[in-house]
Amino acid sequence: MLIVWSVSYWMFSFSLRKCLNNEALAQIKLHKILGGNVYLSNKLHTKQPSLPAKDTQWDAIYHLPLIQLASAYNRVKKSYGLFTAVAIPTAYALEQASQLPPTSGMLVAAIGITSWLTLAISSLLFKNLVGFIYVNESNDKVKLAFVDYWGQRQDRIVNMNDLIPNWEQSKPVKFSFYQRILLHSDPKAKYKLLPRHGIIENSQIFVALFVILKMSMTSLGVSTGFMVGCCVAAQIARRVTKKFFKAEEGLVPTLFYEAIAAAELCACCFELIIVADNFGVAAYAVYLFLLTVWWGKVWGDASACPYTHMEDMLEGKASLKEVALRTWAELMGGCCVYRIVQVFWWFEFAETHQGRAFEDCNADLQVNPYVGAAIEGFATLLCRLASKALNEKGPKFCSIIDSFIGTSLVVAAFNFSGGYFNPVLATALKWGCRGHTNLEHIIVYWIGACVGAVISVPLFKLPYVRNMLLGKEYKDKKE
């Protein structure tokens, strides 16, 4: 028995070394480093054939380092089966020649057959396991490189629209160990994908093709629960502050309320980034609209935005000291809350949080910084004029209309500057991110937004603007 298991171990080690030393697999690592295209032949130790130009433009978006072990494991049963087929009659022959103890042949046969059956059955776990995924240059086809039952690499090219989303599958996977890839054109084909254990080369395309297919209502529910929890925690903090400071008026309680509002705003918007990246801008807009309606009802005099205090200063309602202190409190609340969000992401309660806790952030600015500043400034100007007009007219659903206008402007600017319209929010979420310098960040999100808000103060006092925004009601009051 010891001899049988020793030979089995030797065969598996040999298969693994053979797989690791495969020239084609070595070419994969080389091409990955050089950022080129990859082609792998099914034959071992053969010269890599040249493909037509139209077939060579494949870019790797995912690979599984463990695929070599899976291939070696599936290969070993063939060699072990041949060894068992030779070992069993040999053992019986040696037993008949009195070279082995009685029943040795039966023992070798039992061990050999059961071991081979174990290998044969367990190999089904790695059958059709995807090791590499490529997309072509036009982003309309996907190449799946997978391991078959015998450990050989097979390639299959499919159209992207041929992939069946997870929610459309008749029996979606209930456990998150692997994800199934099914095809409309071939219902019998079932491929296994291990997104947790693989290396994603192009996260944007991979998420669009596979991970987002797995994003169920559970992931969205986790994000929803987090944002609801942040709102509840902020409301509790406001109640505690109200009890601790018996007098609601005064600079100190005001600073606490501003810090709490900024922390609530930024924590929810951190999670809104997750929602936008995985469920689209439409879902992002719905959540933002509901949150702004809620904030309008519970924040009171707090705004979590520095340019509203600048407007009050221009109108003689606040001093420069109060503006500076409120802005400082908002920055502290907005920036410090990121550590709480980071810890929550680190637990990875949802698939959408994988790797987000410590990844490098990218700027949302997609245009020239001066164009971005103009977009932020103009949109902030429109938003503030609408808010001032709604506050003065006081319609029945004033807060809902104001939230709808603000959300619409954010969505309109989403693909250009990010649509922040709030210097504190932009600083907490995107300060130091790749894509713009710190100076460009200040120009776009601080100078642009603040200038737009400050201009809204004298502009709203112009008769023409008031007549246009307030209409006949303003004329009657004037008369």
CSV table of C-alpha atoms in Angstrom, one decimal:
chain,number,residue,atom,x,y,z
A,1,MET,CA,0.0,0.0,0.0
A,2,LEU,CA,2.9,2.4,0.8
A,3,ILE,CA,4.4,1.7,-2.6
A,4,VAL,CA,1.0,2.5,-4.3
A,5,TRP,CA,0.6,5.8,-2.5
A,6,SER,CA,4.3,6.7,-3.1
A,7,VAL,CA,3.9,6.2,-6.9
A,8,SER,CA,0.7,8.2,-6.8
A,9,TYR,CA,2.4,11.1,-5.1
A,10,TRP,CA,5.3,10.9,-7.6
A,11,MET,CA,3.0,10.9,-10.6
A,12,PHE,CA,1.1,14.0,-9.3
A,13,SER,CA,4.4,15.8,-8.6
A,14,PHE,CA,5.6,14.9,-12.1
A,15,SER,CA,2.4,16.2,-13.7
A,16,LEU,CA,2.6,19.4,-11.7
A,17,ARG,CA,6.2,20.0,-12.7
A,18,LYS,CA,5.3,19.2,-16.3
A,19,CYS,CA,2.6,21.8,-16.1
A,20,LEU,CA,4.7,24.4,-14.4
A,21,ASN,CA,7.5,23.9,-16.9
A,22,ASN,CA,5.2,24.1,-19.9
A,23,GLU,CA,6.6,26.5,-22.4
A,24,ALA,CA,3.2,27.8,-23.2
A,25,LEU,CA,2.4,28.7,-19.6
A,26,ALA,CA,5.7,30.4,-19.3
A,27,GLN,CA,4.7,32.5,-22.4
A,28,ILE,CA,1.6,33.6,-20.5
A,29,LYS,CA,3.6,35.1,-17.7
A,30,LEU,CA,6.0,36.8,-20.2
A,31,HIS,CA,3.1,38.3,-22.2
A,32,LYS,CA,1.4,39.4,-19.0
A,33,ILE,CA,4.4,41.3,-18.0
A,34,LEU,CA,4.8,42.9,-21.4
A,35,GLY,CA,1.1,43.6,-21.7
A,36,GLY,CA,0.8,41.7,-25.0
A,37,ASN,CA,-1.6,39.1,-26.3
A,38,VAL,CA,-1.5,35.5,-25.3
A,39,TYR,CA,-2.1,32.2,-27.2
A,40,LEU,CA,-1.7,28.8,-25.7
A,41,SER,CA,-1.7,25.6,-27.6
A,42,ASN,CA,-3.3,22.4,-26.3
A,43,LYS,CA,-0.1,20.5,-27.0
A,44,LEU,CA,2.8,20.5,-24.6
A,45,HIS,CA,6.3,21.4,-25.6
A,46,THR,CA,5.4,22.4,-29.1
A,47,LYS,CA,6.2,25.5,-31.0
A,48,GLN,CA,3.6,28.1,-30.5
A,49,PRO,CA,1.7,28.5,-33.8
A,50,SER,CA,1.0,31.9,-35.3
A,51,LEU,CA,-2.6,33.0,-35.5
A,52,PRO,CA,-4.2,35.3,-38.1
A,53,ALA,CA,-4.0,39.0,-37.3
A,54,LYS,CA,-7.8,39.1,-36.5
A,55,ASP,CA,-7.4,36.4,-33.8
A,56,THR,CA,-4.4,37.8,-32.0
A,57,GLN,CA,-6.0,40.9,-30.6
A,58,TRP,CA,-7.1,39.4,-27.3
A,59,ASP,CA,-6.5,41.2,-24.0
A,60,ALA,CA,-6.5,39.2,-20.7
A,61,ILE,CA,-8.9,40.6,-18.1
A,62,TYR,CA,-8.7,37.7,-15.6
A,63,HIS,CA,-6.5,34.8,-14.7
A,64,LEU,CA,-6.5,32.1,-12.0
A,65,PRO,CA,-3.1,31.3,-10.5
A,66,LEU,CA,-4.5,28.0,-9.2
A,67,ILE,CA,-5.4,26.8,-12.6
A,68,GLN,CA,-2.0,25.0,-12.9
A,69,LEU,CA,-2.7,22.9,-9.9
A,70,ALA,CA,-6.2,22.1,-11.2
A,71,SER,CA,-4.7,21.0,-14.5
A,72,ALA,CA,-2.1,18.8,-12.8
A,73,TYR,CA,-4.7,17.2,-10.6
A,74,ASN,CA,-6.9,16.3,-13.5
A,75,ARG,CA,-4.0,15.0,-15.5
A,76,VAL,CA,-2.7,12.6,-12.8
A,77,LYS,CA,-5.7,10.2,-13.0
A,78,LYS,CA,-4.7,9.1,-16.5
A,79,SER,CA,-1.2,8.2,-15.5
A,80,TYR,CA,-2.4,6.7,-12.2
A,81,GLY,CA,-5.0,4.6,-14.1
A,82,LEU,CA,-2.2,3.1,-16.3
A,83,PHE,CA,-0.1,2.4,-13.3
A,84,THR,CA,-3.0,0.7,-11.6
A,85,ALA,CA,-3.8,-1.4,-14.7
A,86,VAL,CA,-0.2,-2.7,-14.6
A,87,ALA,CA,0.2,-3.0,-10.8
A,88,ILE,CA,-2.9,-5.2,-10.3
A,89,PRO,CA,-1.9,-8.2,-12.5
A,90,THR,CA,1.7,-7.8,-11.5
A,91,ALA,CA,0.7,-8.1,-7.8
A,92,TYR,CA,-1.4,-11.2,-8.5
A,93,ALA,CA,1.5,-12.7,-10.5
A,94,LEU,CA,4.0,-12.1,-7.7
A,95,GLU,CA,1.5,-13.5,-5.2
A,96,GLN,CA,1.2,-16.7,-7.2
A,97,ALA,CA,5.0,-16.9,-7.4
A,98,SER,CA,5.1,-16.6,-3.6
A,99,GLN,CA,7.0,-13.4,-3.8
A,100,LEU,CA,4.2,-11.4,-2.0
A,101,PRO,CA,2.1,-12.4,1.0
A,102,PRO,CA,-1.4,-13.9,0.3
A,103,THR,CA,-4.2,-11.4,-0.5
A,104,SER,CA,-1.6,-8.9,-1.6
A,105,GLY,CA,-3.1,-8.8,-5.1
A,106,MET,CA,-6.6,-8.1,-3.7
A,107,LEU,CA,-5.2,-5.4,-1.5
A,108,VAL,CA,-3.4,-3.7,-4.4
A,109,ALA,CA,-6.5,-3.9,-6.5
A,110,ALA,CA,-8.7,-2.5,-3.8
A,111,ILE,CA,-6.3,0.4,-3.1
A,112,GLY,CA,-5.6,1.1,-6.8
A,113,ILE,CA,-9.3,1.0,-7.9
A,114,THR,CA,-10.6,3.1,-5.0
A,115,SER,CA,-7.9,5.7,-5.4
A,116,TRP,CA,-8.5,6.0,-9.1
A,117,LEU,CA,-12.2,6.3,-8.6
A,118,THR,CA,-11.5,9.0,-6.0
A,119,LEU,CA,-9.4,10.9,-8.5
A,120,ALA,CA,-12.0,10.4,-11.3
A,121,ILE,CA,-14.9,11.7,-9.2
A,122,SER,CA,-13.0,14.6,-7.6
A,123,SER,CA,-11.7,15.7,-11.0
A,124,LEU,CA,-15.3,16.7,-11.8
A,125,LEU,CA,-14.8,19.7,-9.4
A,126,PHE,CA,-12.1,21.2,-11.7
A,127,LYS,CA,-13.8,20.2,-15.0
A,128,ASN,CA,-14.5,23.4,-17.0
A,129,LEU,CA,-12.7,25.6,-14.5
A,130,VAL,CA,-11.9,28.9,-16.2
A,131,GLY,CA,-8.3,29.9,-15.9
A,132,PHE,CA,-8.1,32.8,-18.3
A,133,ILE,CA,-10.6,35.2,-19.8
A,134,TYR,CA,-9.8,37.4,-22.8
A,135,VAL,CA,-11.8,40.1,-24.7
A,136,ASN,CA,-11.2,41.1,-28.3
A,137,GLU,CA,-10.3,44.6,-29.4
A,138,SER,CA,-13.8,45.5,-30.3
A,139,ASN,CA,-15.2,44.3,-27.0
A,140,ASP,CA,-17.9,42.1,-28.5
A,141,LYS,CA,-16.4,38.6,-28.0
A,142,VAL,CA,-15.0,36.7,-25.0
A,143,LYS,CA,-12.5,33.9,-25.0
A,144,LEU,CA,-12.8,31.4,-22.1
A,145,ALA,CA,-9.7,29.3,-21.5
A,146,PHE,CA,-10.7,26.4,-19.2
A,147,VAL,CA,-9.4,23.0,-18.0
A,148,ASP,CA,-11.3,20.0,-19.3
A,149,TYR,CA,-11.8,16.7,-17.4
A,150,TRP,CA,-8.4,15.4,-18.5
A,151,GLY,CA,-6.5,18.5,-17.5
A,152,GLN,CA,-6.1,19.8,-21.0
A,153,ARG,CA,-6.6,23.5,-21.8
A,154,GLN,CA,-9.5,24.3,-24.1
A,155,ASP,CA,-10.5,27.6,-25.6
A,156,ARG,CA,-14.0,28.8,-26.5
A,157,ILE,CA,-14.9,32.1,-28.1
A,158,VAL,CA,-18.4,33.4,-27.4
A,159,ASN,CA,-20.3,36.6,-28.0
A,160,MET,CA,-20.8,38.8,-25.0
A,161,ASN,CA,-24.6,38.7,-25.4
A,162,ASP,CA,-24.5,34.9,-25.3
A,163,LEU,CA,-23.6,35.0,-21.6
A,164,ILE,CA,-26.6,34.3,-19.3
A,165,PRO,CA,-26.8,36.7,-16.3
A,166,ASN,CA,-26.9,35.0,-12.9
A,167,TRP,CA,-30.5,36.2,-12.2
A,168,GLU,CA,-31.7,34.6,-15.4
A,169,GLN,CA,-30.2,31.2,-14.6
A,170,SER,CA,-32.8,28.5,-13.7
A,171,LYS,CA,-30.7,27.3,-10.7
A,172,PRO,CA,-28.4,30.2,-9.6
A,173,VAL,CA,-25.5,29.3,-7.3
A,174,LYS,CA,-26.5,29.7,-3.7
A,175,PHE,CA,-23.0,29.6,-2.4
A,176,SER,CA,-20.3,32.2,-3.3
A,177,PHE,CA,-17.4,29.8,-3.7
A,178,TYR,CA,-17.7,29.9,-7.5
A,179,GLN,CA,-19.8,31.5,-10.1
A,180,ARG,CA,-21.3,29.6,-13.1
A,181,ILE,CA,-20.9,30.9,-16.7
A,182,LEU,CA,-23.8,29.7,-18.8
A,183,LEU,CA,-24.5,30.3,-22.5
A,184,HIS,CA,-27.8,30.8,-24.4
A,185,SER,CA,-26.5,29.0,-27.4
A,186,ASP,CA,-25.3,25.9,-25.5
A,187,PRO,CA,-27.4,25.1,-22.4
A,188,LYS,CA,-25.2,22.0,-21.6
A,189,ALA,CA,-22.0,24.0,-21.3
A,190,LYS,CA,-21.3,25.0,-17.7
A,191,TYR,CA,-18.1,26.8,-16.8
A,192,LYS,CA,-16.9,27.6,-13.3
A,193,LEU,CA,-15.4,31.0,-12.4
A,194,LEU,CA,-13.6,31.8,-9.1
A,195,PRO,CA,-13.6,35.6,-8.9
A,196,ARG,CA,-12.5,35.6,-5.3
A,197,HIS,CA,-9.3,33.7,-5.9
A,198,GLY,CA,-8.4,35.0,-9.4
A,199,ILE,CA,-6.5,38.1,-10.5
A,200,ILE,CA,-8.5,40.7,-12.3
A,201,GLU,CA,-6.5,42.5,-15.0
A,202,ASN,CA,-9.2,44.9,-16.2
A,203,SER,CA,-11.7,45.4,-13.4
A,204,GLN,CA,-14.1,47.6,-15.4
A,205,ILE,CA,-14.7,45.0,-18.2
A,206,PHE,CA,-14.7,42.1,-15.8
A,207,VAL,CA,-17.3,43.7,-13.5
A,208,ALA,CA,-19.5,44.5,-16.5
A,209,LEU,CA,-19.3,41.0,-17.8
A,210,PHE,CA,-19.3,38.7,-14.7
A,211,VAL,CA,-19.2,40.3,-11.2
A,212,ILE,CA,-22.2,42.5,-11.9
A,213,LEU,CA,-24.1,39.4,-13.1
A,214,LYS,CA,-23.6,38.0,-9.6
A,215,MET,CA,-24.6,41.2,-7.8
A,216,SER,CA,-27.9,40.2,-6.4
A,217,MET,CA,-30.3,42.1,-4.2
A,218,THR,CA,-28.3,41.0,-1.3
A,219,SER,CA,-25.3,43.2,-2.3
A,220,LEU,CA,-27.7,46.1,-2.8
A,221,GLY,CA,-29.4,45.4,0.5
A,222,VAL,CA,-26.0,45.5,2.3
A,223,SER,CA,-25.3,49.0,0.8
A,224,THR,CA,-28.9,50.1,1.7
A,225,GLY,CA,-28.5,48.8,5.3
A,226,PHE,CA,-25.2,50.6,5.7
A,227,MET,CA,-26.6,53.9,4.5
A,228,VAL,CA,-29.7,53.5,6.7
A,229,GLY,CA,-27.4,52.7,9.6
A,230,CYS,CA,-25.4,55.8,9.0
A,231,CYS,CA,-28.6,58.0,9.0
A,232,VAL,CA,-29.8,56.3,12.2
A,233,ALA,CA,-26.4,56.8,13.9
A,234,ALA,CA,-26.3,60.4,12.8
A,235,GLN,CA,-29.8,61.0,14.2
A,236,ILE,CA,-28.8,59.5,17.5
A,237,ALA,CA,-25.7,61.7,17.6
A,238,ARG,CA,-27.9,64.7,17.0
A,239,ARG,CA,-30.2,63.7,19.9
A,240,VAL,CA,-27.3,63.2,22.2
A,241,THR,CA,-25.8,66.6,21.2
A,242,LYS,CA,-29.2,68.2,21.9
A,243,LYS,CA,-29.4,66.7,25.4
A,244,PHE,CA,-25.8,67.5,26.2
A,245,PHE,CA,-26.1,71.1,25.0
A,246,LYS,CA,-29.4,72.3,26.5
A,247,ALA,CA,-29.3,75.5,24.5
A,248,GLU,CA,-29.4,74.7,20.8
A,249,GLU,CA,-28.1,78.1,19.9
A,250,GLY,CA,-24.4,78.9,20.2
A,251,LEU,CA,-21.3,78.2,18.2
A,252,VAL,CA,-20.2,75.0,19.9
A,253,PRO,CA,-23.4,73.0,19.3
A,254,THR,CA,-23.6,74.4,15.8
A,255,LEU,CA,-20.2,73.0,15.1
A,256,PHE,CA,-21.2,69.6,16.4
A,257,TYR,CA,-24.3,69.6,14.2
A,258,GLU,CA,-22.2,70.5,11.1
A,259,ALA,CA,-19.7,67.8,11.8
A,260,ILE,CA,-22.5,65.2,12.3
A,261,ALA,CA,-24.2,66.3,9.0
A,262,ALA,CA,-20.9,66.2,7.1
A,263,ALA,CA,-20.1,62.7,8.5
A,264,GLU,CA,-23.5,61.4,7.5
A,265,LEU,CA,-23.3,62.9,4.1
A,266,CYS,CA,-19.8,61.6,3.2
A,267,ALA,CA,-20.4,58.1,4.7
A,268,CYS,CA,-23.5,57.7,2.6
A,269,CYS,CA,-21.8,59.1,-0.5
A,270,PHE,CA,-18.9,56.7,-0.1
A,271,GLU,CA,-21.4,53.8,-0.3
A,272,LEU,CA,-23.2,55.6,-3.2
A,273,ILE,CA,-19.9,55.2,-5.1
A,274,ILE,CA,-20.3,51.4,-4.7
A,275,VAL,CA,-23.9,51.6,-5.9
A,276,ALA,CA,-23.0,53.6,-8.9
A,277,ASP,CA,-20.1,51.4,-9.9
A,278,ASN,CA,-22.1,48.2,-9.7
A,279,PHE,CA,-25.7,49.0,-10.2
A,280,GLY,CA,-25.6,52.1,-12.5
A,281,VAL,CA,-26.2,55.8,-12.3
A,282,ALA,CA,-30.0,55.2,-12.2
A,283,ALA,CA,-29.8,53.4,-8.9
A,284,TYR,CA,-27.3,56.0,-7.7
A,285,ALA,CA,-29.8,58.8,-8.5
A,286,VAL,CA,-32.7,57.1,-6.7
A,287,TYR,CA,-30.7,56.6,-3.5
A,288,LEU,CA,-29.3,60.2,-3.7
A,289,PHE,CA,-32.8,61.6,-4.2
A,290,LEU,CA,-34.2,59.8,-1.2
A,291,LEU,CA,-31.2,60.7,1.0
A,292,THR,CA,-31.4,64.4,0.1
A,293,VAL,CA,-35.1,64.4,1.0
A,294,TRP,CA,-34.3,62.9,4.4
A,295,TRP,CA,-31.4,65.3,5.0
A,296,GLY,CA,-33.6,68.2,4.2
A,297,LYS,CA,-36.0,67.2,7.0
A,298,VAL,CA,-33.5,66.3,9.8
A,299,TRP,CA,-30.5,68.5,9.4
A,300,GLY,CA,-32.1,71.7,10.5
A,301,ASP,CA,-29.8,74.7,10.1
A,302,ALA,CA,-26.8,72.5,9.3
A,303,SER,CA,-25.8,72.3,5.7
A,304,ALA,CA,-22.5,70.3,5.6
A,305,CYS,CA,-21.4,72.7,2.9
A,306,PRO,CA,-19.1,75.7,3.3
A,307,TYR,CA,-20.5,78.0,0.6
A,308,THR,CA,-23.9,78.3,2.3
A,309,HIS,CA,-22.0,80.0,5.2
A,310,MET,CA,-20.2,82.2,2.7
A,311,GLU,CA,-23.6,83.3,1.4
A,312,ASP,CA,-24.7,84.1,5.0
A,313,MET,CA,-21.6,86.2,5.4
A,314,LEU,CA,-22.3,88.2,2.3
A,315,GLU,CA,-25.8,88.8,3.6
A,316,GLY,CA,-24.5,89.9,7.0
A,317,LYS,CA,-25.9,86.8,8.8
A,318,ALA,CA,-22.5,85.3,9.8
A,319,SER,CA,-19.0,86.4,10.5
A,320,LEU,CA,-15.8,85.3,8.9
A,321,LYS,CA,-14.8,83.4,12.1
A,322,GLU,CA,-18.0,81.5,12.1
A,323,VAL,CA,-17.6,80.6,8.4
A,324,ALA,CA,-14.1,79.3,9.0
A,325,LEU,CA,-15.0,77.3,12.1
A,326,ARG,CA,-18.1,75.7,10.4
A,327,THR,CA,-16.0,74.7,7.4
A,328,TRP,CA,-13.3,73.2,9.7
A,329,ALA,CA,-16.0,71.2,11.6
A,330,GLU,CA,-17.4,69.9,8.3
A,331,LEU,CA,-14.0,68.9,7.0
A,332,MET,CA,-13.3,67.0,10.2
A,333,GLY,CA,-16.6,65.1,10.1
A,334,GLY,CA,-16.4,64.3,6.5
A,335,CYS,CA,-12.8,63.2,6.3
A,336,CYS,CA,-12.7,61.3,9.6
A,337,VAL,CA,-15.7,59.2,8.8
A,338,TYR,CA,-13.8,57.4,6.0
A,339,ARG,CA,-12.1,55.2,8.6
A,340,ILE,CA,-15.4,53.9,9.7
A,341,VAL,CA,-16.4,53.2,6.1
A,342,GLN,CA,-13.0,51.6,5.4
A,343,VAL,CA,-13.5,49.1,8.3
A,344,PHE,CA,-17.0,48.3,7.0
A,345,TRP,CA,-15.6,47.6,3.5
A,346,TRP,CA,-12.8,45.6,4.9
A,347,PHE,CA,-15.2,43.0,6.3
A,348,GLU,CA,-16.5,42.5,2.7
A,349,PHE,CA,-20.1,41.7,3.7
A,350,ALA,CA,-21.0,42.0,0.0
A,351,GLU,CA,-19.3,41.1,-3.3
A,352,THR,CA,-19.3,44.8,-4.2
A,353,HIS,CA,-16.9,45.6,-1.3
A,354,GLN,CA,-14.2,43.2,-2.4
A,355,GLY,CA,-10.9,45.0,-2.5
A,356,ARG,CA,-12.4,48.5,-2.0
A,357,ALA,CA,-11.1,49.1,1.5
A,358,PHE,CA,-7.5,49.7,0.5
A,359,GLU,CA,-7.6,50.3,-3.3
A,360,ASP,CA,-6.3,53.5,-4.8
A,361,CYS,CA,-9.0,55.9,-5.8
A,362,ASN,CA,-9.4,57.6,-9.2
A,363,ALA,CA,-10.6,61.1,-9.8
A,364,ASP,CA,-14.0,61.7,-11.4
A,365,LEU,CA,-12.8,64.7,-13.3
A,366,GLN,CA,-13.0,63.7,-17.0
A,367,VAL,CA,-12.5,67.1,-18.6
A,368,ASN,CA,-10.1,70.0,-18.4
A,369,PRO,CA,-9.8,71.3,-14.9
A,370,TYR,CA,-11.0,74.8,-15.9
A,371,VAL,CA,-14.0,73.2,-17.8
A,372,GLY,CA,-14.7,71.1,-14.7
A,373,ALA,CA,-14.6,74.3,-12.5
A,374,ALA,CA,-17.1,75.9,-14.9
A,375,ILE,CA,-19.4,72.9,-14.7
A,376,GLU,CA,-19.3,72.8,-10.9
A,377,GLY,CA,-19.7,76.5,-10.6
A,378,PHE,CA,-22.6,76.8,-13.1
A,379,ALA,CA,-24.4,73.8,-11.7
A,380,THR,CA,-24.0,75.1,-8.2
A,381,LEU,CA,-25.3,78.5,-9.3
A,382,LEU,CA,-28.5,76.9,-10.7
A,383,CYS,CA,-28.9,74.7,-7.6
A,384,ARG,CA,-28.6,77.7,-5.3
A,385,LEU,CA,-31.0,79.9,-7.3
A,386,ALA,CA,-33.6,77.1,-7.3
A,387,SER,CA,-33.2,76.6,-3.6
A,388,LYS,CA,-33.6,80.3,-2.9
A,389,ALA,CA,-36.7,80.5,-5.1
A,390,LEU,CA,-38.3,77.5,-3.5
A,391,ASN,CA,-37.6,78.8,0.0
A,392,GLU,CA,-39.2,82.1,-0.8
A,393,LYS,CA,-42.2,80.7,-2.6
A,394,GLY,CA,-42.6,77.9,-0.1
A,395,PRO,CA,-44.6,75.3,-2.1
A,396,LYS,CA,-46.1,72.3,-0.5
A,397,PHE,CA,-43.4,69.9,-1.6
A,398,CYS,CA,-40.6,72.3,-1.4
A,399,SER,CA,-37.9,69.9,-0.1
A,400,ILE,CA,-38.9,67.1,-2.6
A,401,ILE,CA,-38.7,69.5,-5.6
A,402,ASP,CA,-35.4,70.9,-4.3
A,403,SER,CA,-34.0,67.4,-4.0
A,404,PHE,CA,-35.2,66.5,-7.4
A,405,ILE,CA,-33.5,69.5,-9.0
A,406,GLY,CA,-30.2,68.9,-7.1
A,407,THR,CA,-30.2,65.2,-8.1
A,408,SER,CA,-30.9,66.0,-11.7
A,409,LEU,CA,-28.0,68.4,-11.8
A,410,VAL,CA,-25.7,65.8,-10.2
A,411,VAL,CA,-26.6,63.2,-12.7
A,412,ALA,CA,-26.1,65.7,-15.6
A,413,ALA,CA,-22.6,66.4,-14.4
A,414,PHE,CA,-21.8,62.9,-13.3
A,415,ASN,CA,-19.6,61.9,-16.3
A,416,PHE,CA,-17.8,65.2,-16.5
A,417,SER,CA,-16.8,66.5,-13.1
A,418,GLY,CA,-18.5,63.9,-10.9
A,419,GLY,CA,-21.3,66.4,-9.9
A,420,TYR,CA,-20.3,67.0,-6.3
A,421,PHE,CA,-21.3,70.7,-5.9
A,422,ASN,CA,-20.0,70.5,-2.4
A,423,PRO,CA,-16.3,71.2,-1.6
A,424,VAL,CA,-16.3,69.2,1.7
A,425,LEU,CA,-17.9,66.2,0.0
A,426,ALA,CA,-15.4,66.3,-2.9
A,427,THR,CA,-12.5,66.7,-0.6
A,428,ALA,CA,-13.5,63.7,1.6
A,429,LEU,CA,-14.1,61.4,-1.3
A,430,LYS,CA,-11.5,62.5,-3.9
A,431,TRP,CA,-8.7,64.4,-2.4
A,432,GLY,CA,-5.4,62.9,-3.4
A,433,CYS,CA,-6.9,60.5,-6.0
A,434,ARG,CA,-5.2,59.8,-9.2
A,435,GLY,CA,-6.3,61.8,-12.2
A,436,HIS,CA,-5.8,65.4,-10.9
A,437,THR,CA,-3.4,67.3,-8.8
A,438,ASN,CA,-4.3,68.9,-5.5
A,439,LEU,CA,-4.3,72.3,-7.1
A,440,GLU,CA,-6.7,71.2,-9.8
A,441,HIS,CA,-8.9,69.7,-7.1
A,442,ILE,CA,-9.1,73.0,-5.3
A,443,ILE,CA,-9.8,74.9,-8.6
A,444,VAL,CA,-12.6,72.6,-9.6
A,445,TYR,CA,-14.3,71.7,-6.4
A,446,TRP,CA,-13.6,74.6,-4.1
A,447,ILE,CA,-13.1,77.7,-6.3
A,448,GLY,CA,-15.6,76.6,-8.9
A,449,ALA,CA,-18.4,75.6,-6.6
A,450,CYS,CA,-17.9,78.5,-4.1
A,451,VAL,CA,-17.8,81.1,-6.9
A,452,GLY,CA,-21.1,79.8,-8.3
A,453,ALA,CA,-22.7,79.9,-4.9
A,454,VAL,CA,-21.4,83.4,-4.1
A,455,ILE,CA,-22.6,84.8,-7.5
A,456,SER,CA,-26.1,83.4,-6.7
A,457,VAL,CA,-26.5,85.9,-3.8
A,458,PRO,CA,-26.4,89.2,-5.8
A,459,LEU,CA,-27.9,87.5,-8.9
A,460,PHE,CA,-31.0,86.4,-7.0
A,461,LYS,CA,-31.6,90.0,-6.0
A,462,LEU,CA,-31.9,91.3,-9.6
A,463,PRO,CA,-35.4,92.1,-10.5
A,464,TYR,CA,-35.2,90.3,-13.8
A,465,VAL,CA,-34.0,87.1,-12.1
A,466,ARG,CA,-36.6,87.3,-9.3
A,467,ASN,CA,-39.4,87.9,-11.9
A,468,MET,CA,-38.3,84.9,-13.9
A,469,LEU,CA,-38.0,82.6,-10.9
A,470,LEU,CA,-40.9,83.9,-8.7
A,471,GLY,CA,-43.2,85.2,-11.5
A,472,LYS,CA,-46.4,87.0,-10.8
A,473,GLU,CA,-46.2,86.5,-7.1
A,474,TYR,CA,-43.1,88.7,-7.0
A,475,LYS,CA,-44.8,91.4,-9.0
A,476,ASP,CA,-47.8,91.5,-6.7
A,477,LYS,CA,-45.6,91.9,-3.6
A,478,LYS,CA,-43.6,94.6,-5.3
A,479,GLU,CA,-46.7,96.6,-6.1
